[in-house]
Amino acid sequence: MKFFIDTANLDEIRQARELGVLDGVTTNPSLMAREGIAGKNAIMGHYARIAEMVPGDVSAEVIATDLEGMLREAHELAEIAPNIVVKIPMIAEGLRAIKQLTAEGIKTNCTLVFSPGQALLAAKAGATYVSPFIGRLDDIATDGMQLIADIRLIYDNYGYPTQILAASIRHTMHIIESARIGADVVTTPLKPLLNLLHHPLTDRGLEKFLADYKRLNG
Ligand code: E4P
């Protein structure tokens, strides 16, 4: 399973990278806004910095919602670095953009996916990644994990190569359940990723090992 971090914050990316388990980064316009990144040059520059920091794929989202605009932005984003993946929303024009970009050899991440039908369309258009948003489904009292399971089943039925990128992660159990179901990638904020490290028995066990060592060795 690949681990991506879902942030545009350089310090958080650095922290995740230092753990040695980071495979890539996803961003979205809200995450960029949270960092105060505004204006085309600043946005492109920020993506370039992120793409330099990680060897794996970095998702950068288009703002346009018409086909021509999405393709123009996609080409500009793909020019930034070879590991940039263009994030395209799940709308009709987005589907057409994904199909064309795939034919051109540009990697895509179909975002804002909330149903198995949308995921099926993304795979048929040839998206590199599909991003089902688990947490936002849970927020409206729908089972986000079931969506990951449904997409896994459908993709396996037909051998679609589109990678399932479990997104909108809120806590460690979303990560664990995604791994159990077989999502290819999980993109998570830093906190749930760090929380995977912790177990009270690990802390207690280590404390005892060190205390026993110290008792005899000073
Ligand atoms: C996915 O790529 C999105 O950036 C992200 O996971 C959305 O998460 P949120 O629902 O916490 O905003």
CSV table of C-alpha atoms and ligand atoms in Angstrom, one decimal:
chain,number,residue,atom,x,y,z
A,1,MET,CA,0.0,0.0,0.0
A,2,LYS,CA,1.3,3.4,-0.9
A,3,PHE,CA,1.1,6.3,1.7
A,4,PHE,CA,0.4,9.8,0.4
A,5,ILE,CA,0.1,12.8,2.6
A,6,ASP,CA,-2.9,15.1,2.0
A,7,THR,CA,-1.5,18.6,2.6
A,8,ALA,CA,0.1,21.6,1.0
A,9,ASN,CA,2.1,22.3,4.1
A,10,LEU,CA,5.8,21.9,3.4
A,11,ASP,CA,6.7,21.2,7.0
A,12,GLU,CA,4.1,18.4,7.3
A,13,ILE,CA,5.4,16.9,4.1
A,14,ARG,CA,9.0,17.1,5.5
A,15,GLN,CA,7.9,15.4,8.8
A,16,ALA,CA,6.1,12.6,6.9
A,17,ARG,CA,9.1,12.1,4.6
A,18,GLU,CA,11.4,11.8,7.5
A,19,LEU,CA,9.4,8.8,8.7
A,20,GLY,CA,10.7,7.1,5.6
A,21,VAL,CA,7.3,5.7,4.5
A,22,LEU,CA,6.0,8.5,2.3
A,23,ASP,CA,5.3,7.7,-1.3
A,24,GLY,CA,3.6,10.9,-2.5
A,25,VAL,CA,1.4,13.9,-1.9
A,26,THR,CA,-2.1,15.1,-2.7
A,27,THR,CA,-3.3,18.7,-2.6
A,28,ASN,CA,-6.5,20.4,-3.4
A,29,PRO,CA,-7.4,24.1,-3.8
A,30,SER,CA,-8.7,24.3,-0.2
A,31,LEU,CA,-5.4,22.9,1.1
A,32,MET,CA,-3.4,25.4,-1.0
A,33,ALA,CA,-5.6,28.2,0.3
A,34,ARG,CA,-5.0,27.1,3.9
A,35,GLU,CA,-1.3,27.7,3.3
A,36,GLY,CA,-2.1,31.2,1.9
A,37,ILE,CA,-0.8,30.3,-1.6
A,38,ALA,CA,-2.5,32.5,-4.1
A,39,GLY,CA,-1.8,33.7,-7.7
A,40,LYS,CA,-0.7,31.5,-10.6
A,41,ASN,CA,3.1,31.9,-10.1
A,42,ALA,CA,2.9,31.2,-6.4
A,43,ILE,CA,0.7,28.2,-6.9
A,44,MET,CA,2.9,26.7,-9.7
A,45,GLY,CA,6.0,27.4,-7.6
A,46,HIS,CA,4.5,25.7,-4.6
A,47,TYR,CA,3.7,22.6,-6.6
A,48,ALA,CA,7.3,22.6,-8.0
A,49,ARG,CA,8.7,22.7,-4.4
A,50,ILE,CA,6.4,19.8,-3.3
A,51,ALA,CA,7.3,17.8,-6.4
A,52,GLU,CA,11.0,18.2,-5.6
A,53,MET,CA,10.5,17.1,-2.0
A,54,VAL,CA,9.1,13.6,-2.8
A,55,PRO,CA,10.1,11.1,-5.4
A,56,GLY,CA,6.5,9.8,-5.9
A,57,ASP,CA,3.4,11.3,-7.4
A,58,VAL,CA,2.1,14.7,-6.4
A,59,SER,CA,-1.5,15.6,-7.2
A,60,ALA,CA,-2.2,19.2,-8.4
A,61,GLU,CA,-5.8,20.1,-9.1
A,62,VAL,CA,-7.2,22.1,-12.0
A,63,ILE,CA,-9.5,25.0,-11.3
A,64,ALA,CA,-11.3,25.2,-14.7
A,65,THR,CA,-14.5,23.2,-15.1
A,66,ASP,CA,-14.8,23.4,-18.9
A,67,LEU,CA,-12.9,20.9,-21.1
A,68,GLU,CA,-10.7,23.4,-22.8
A,69,GLY,CA,-9.7,25.1,-19.6
A,70,MET,CA,-9.0,21.9,-17.8
A,71,LEU,CA,-6.8,20.6,-20.6
A,72,ARG,CA,-4.9,23.9,-20.7
A,73,GLU,CA,-4.3,23.9,-17.0
A,74,ALA,CA,-3.5,20.1,-17.0
A,75,HIS,CA,-0.7,20.7,-19.6
A,76,GLU,CA,0.7,23.6,-17.6
A,77,LEU,CA,0.7,21.5,-14.4
A,78,ALA,CA,2.2,18.4,-16.1
A,79,GLU,CA,5.1,20.6,-17.3
A,80,ILE,CA,6.1,21.5,-13.7
A,81,ALA,CA,7.7,18.1,-13.0
A,82,PRO,CA,7.4,14.5,-14.2
A,83,ASN,CA,5.8,13.4,-10.9
A,84,ILE,CA,2.9,15.8,-11.1
A,85,VAL,CA,-0.5,14.1,-11.5
A,86,VAL,CA,-3.3,16.2,-12.7
A,87,LYS,CA,-6.3,16.1,-10.4
A,88,ILE,CA,-9.6,16.4,-12.3
A,89,PRO,CA,-13.1,16.6,-10.8
A,90,MET,CA,-15.7,13.9,-11.5
A,91,ILE,CA,-17.9,15.8,-13.9
A,92,ALA,CA,-18.8,15.1,-17.5
A,93,GLU,CA,-16.2,17.5,-18.9
A,94,GLY,CA,-13.7,16.1,-16.4
A,95,LEU,CA,-14.2,12.6,-17.7
A,96,ARG,CA,-13.5,13.8,-21.2
A,97,ALA,CA,-10.4,15.6,-20.0
A,98,ILE,CA,-9.2,12.4,-18.3
A,99,LYS,CA,-9.7,10.4,-21.5
A,100,GLN,CA,-7.7,12.8,-23.5
A,101,LEU,CA,-4.9,13.3,-21.0
A,102,THR,CA,-4.5,9.5,-20.6
A,103,ALA,CA,-4.2,9.2,-24.4
A,104,GLU,CA,-1.4,11.9,-24.2
A,105,GLY,CA,0.4,9.9,-21.4
A,106,ILE,CA,-0.4,12.5,-18.7
A,107,LYS,CA,-1.2,10.9,-15.3
A,108,THR,CA,-4.6,11.9,-13.8
A,109,ASN,CA,-6.4,11.6,-10.4
A,110,CYS,CA,-10.2,11.7,-10.7
A,111,THR,CA,-11.3,13.5,-7.5
A,112,LEU,CA,-14.5,14.1,-5.6
A,113,VAL,CA,-15.8,10.5,-6.1
A,114,PHE,CA,-18.7,9.5,-3.9
A,115,SER,CA,-20.3,6.5,-5.7
A,116,PRO,CA,-19.2,3.2,-7.4
A,117,GLY,CA,-20.8,4.4,-10.6
A,118,GLN,CA,-18.5,7.5,-10.6
A,119,ALA,CA,-15.5,5.2,-9.9
A,120,LEU,CA,-16.5,2.9,-12.8
A,121,LEU,CA,-16.6,5.9,-15.2
A,122,ALA,CA,-13.2,7.1,-14.0
A,123,ALA,CA,-11.7,3.7,-14.7
A,124,LYS,CA,-13.3,3.5,-18.1
A,125,ALA,CA,-11.8,7.0,-19.0
A,126,GLY,CA,-8.4,5.6,-18.0
A,127,ALA,CA,-7.7,7.6,-14.8
A,128,THR,CA,-4.4,6.7,-13.1
A,129,TYR,CA,-6.0,7.2,-9.7
A,130,VAL,CA,-9.6,7.5,-8.4
A,131,SER,CA,-10.1,9.4,-5.2
A,132,PRO,CA,-13.2,8.2,-3.2
A,133,PHE,CA,-13.8,10.6,-0.2
A,134,ILE,CA,-14.4,8.3,2.8
A,135,GLY,CA,-14.7,11.0,5.6
A,136,ARG,CA,-17.1,13.2,3.7
A,137,LEU,CA,-19.4,10.2,3.2
A,138,ASP,CA,-19.2,9.3,6.9
A,139,ASP,CA,-20.0,13.0,7.7
A,140,ILE,CA,-23.4,12.5,6.0
A,141,ALA,CA,-24.1,9.2,7.8
A,142,THR,CA,-23.1,7.0,4.8
A,143,ASP,CA,-20.6,4.2,5.0
A,144,GLY,CA,-17.5,5.6,3.3
A,145,MET,CA,-15.6,2.3,3.7
A,146,GLN,CA,-18.3,0.4,1.8
A,147,LEU,CA,-17.5,2.6,-1.2
A,148,ILE,CA,-13.9,1.5,-1.1
A,149,ALA,CA,-15.0,-2.1,-0.9
A,150,ASP,CA,-17.4,-1.7,-3.8
A,151,ILE,CA,-14.8,0.0,-6.0
A,152,ARG,CA,-12.2,-2.7,-5.2
A,153,LEU,CA,-14.7,-5.4,-6.2
A,154,ILE,CA,-15.7,-3.7,-9.5
A,155,TYR,CA,-12.1,-2.9,-10.5
A,156,ASP,CA,-11.0,-6.5,-9.7
A,157,ASN,CA,-14.0,-7.9,-11.7
A,158,TYR,CA,-12.7,-6.3,-14.9
A,159,GLY,CA,-9.0,-5.8,-14.1
A,160,TYR,CA,-9.1,-2.1,-14.3
A,161,PRO,CA,-5.6,-0.7,-13.6
A,162,THR,CA,-6.9,2.6,-12.1
A,163,GLN,CA,-5.5,2.8,-8.6
A,164,ILE,CA,-7.9,3.3,-5.7
A,165,LEU,CA,-6.6,6.3,-3.7
A,166,ALA,CA,-8.6,6.3,-0.4
A,167,ALA,CA,-9.1,10.0,0.4
A,168,SER,CA,-10.7,12.2,3.0
A,169,ILE,CA,-9.1,10.2,5.8
A,170,ARG,CA,-10.1,11.3,9.3
A,171,HIS,CA,-8.4,8.7,11.6
A,172,THR,CA,-6.2,5.6,11.7
A,173,MET,CA,-9.1,3.2,11.3
A,174,HIS,CA,-9.8,4.6,7.9
A,175,ILE,CA,-6.2,3.8,7.0
A,176,ILE,CA,-6.4,0.2,8.4
A,177,GLU,CA,-9.8,-0.5,6.9
A,178,SER,CA,-8.6,0.8,3.5
A,179,ALA,CA,-5.6,-1.6,3.7
A,180,ARG,CA,-7.8,-4.5,4.7
A,181,ILE,CA,-10.0,-3.9,1.7
A,182,GLY,CA,-7.0,-3.5,-0.6
A,183,ALA,CA,-7.0,0.2,-1.6
A,184,ASP,CA,-3.8,0.8,-3.6
A,185,VAL,CA,-3.1,4.1,-1.9
A,186,VAL,CA,-4.2,6.1,1.1
A,187,THR,CA,-3.8,9.8,1.3
A,188,THR,CA,-4.0,11.1,4.9
A,189,PRO,CA,-3.4,14.2,6.9
A,190,LEU,CA,-0.2,14.0,9.0
A,191,LYS,CA,-2.0,13.2,12.3
A,192,PRO,CA,-3.6,9.9,11.4
A,193,LEU,CA,-0.3,8.8,9.8
A,194,LEU,CA,1.6,9.6,13.0
A,195,ASN,CA,-1.1,8.0,15.1
A,196,LEU,CA,-0.4,4.7,13.4
A,197,LEU,CA,2.8,4.6,15.4
A,198,HIS,CA,1.3,4.6,18.8
A,199,HIS,CA,0.2,1.8,21.1
A,200,PRO,CA,0.1,2.0,24.9
A,201,LEU,CA,1.6,-1.5,25.2
A,202,THR,CA,4.6,-0.4,23.1
A,203,ASP,CA,5.2,2.6,25.4
A,204,ARG,CA,4.8,0.5,28.5
A,205,GLY,CA,6.9,-2.4,27.1
A,206,LEU,CA,9.8,0.0,26.2
A,207,GLU,CA,9.7,1.7,29.5
A,208,LYS,CA,10.1,-1.7,31.3
A,209,PHE,CA,12.9,-2.9,29.0
A,210,LEU,CA,14.8,0.3,29.6
A,211,ALA,CA,14.1,0.2,33.4
A,212,ASP,CA,15.3,-3.4,33.6
A,213,TYR,CA,18.5,-2.6,31.6
A,214,LYS,CA,19.2,0.4,33.8
A,215,ARG,CA,18.7,-1.6,37.1
A,216,LEU,CA,21.6,-3.9,36.2
A,217,ASN,CA,23.8,-1.6,34.1
A,218,GLY,CA,23.3,1.7,35.8
B,1,E4P,C1,-8.2,14.2,-1.7
B,1,E4P,O1,-7.3,14.2,-2.5
B,1,E4P,C2,-8.6,15.4,-0.9
B,1,E4P,O2,-7.6,16.3,-1.0
B,1,E4P,C3,-8.9,15.2,0.5
B,1,E4P,O3,-8.6,13.9,0.9
B,1,E4P,C4,-10.1,15.8,1.0
B,1,E4P,O4,-10.2,15.5,2.4
B,1,E4P,P1,-11.2,16.3,3.3
B,1,E4P,O5,-12.6,15.7,3.2
B,1,E4P,O6,-10.6,16.1,4.7
B,1,E4P,O7,-11.2,17.8,2.9
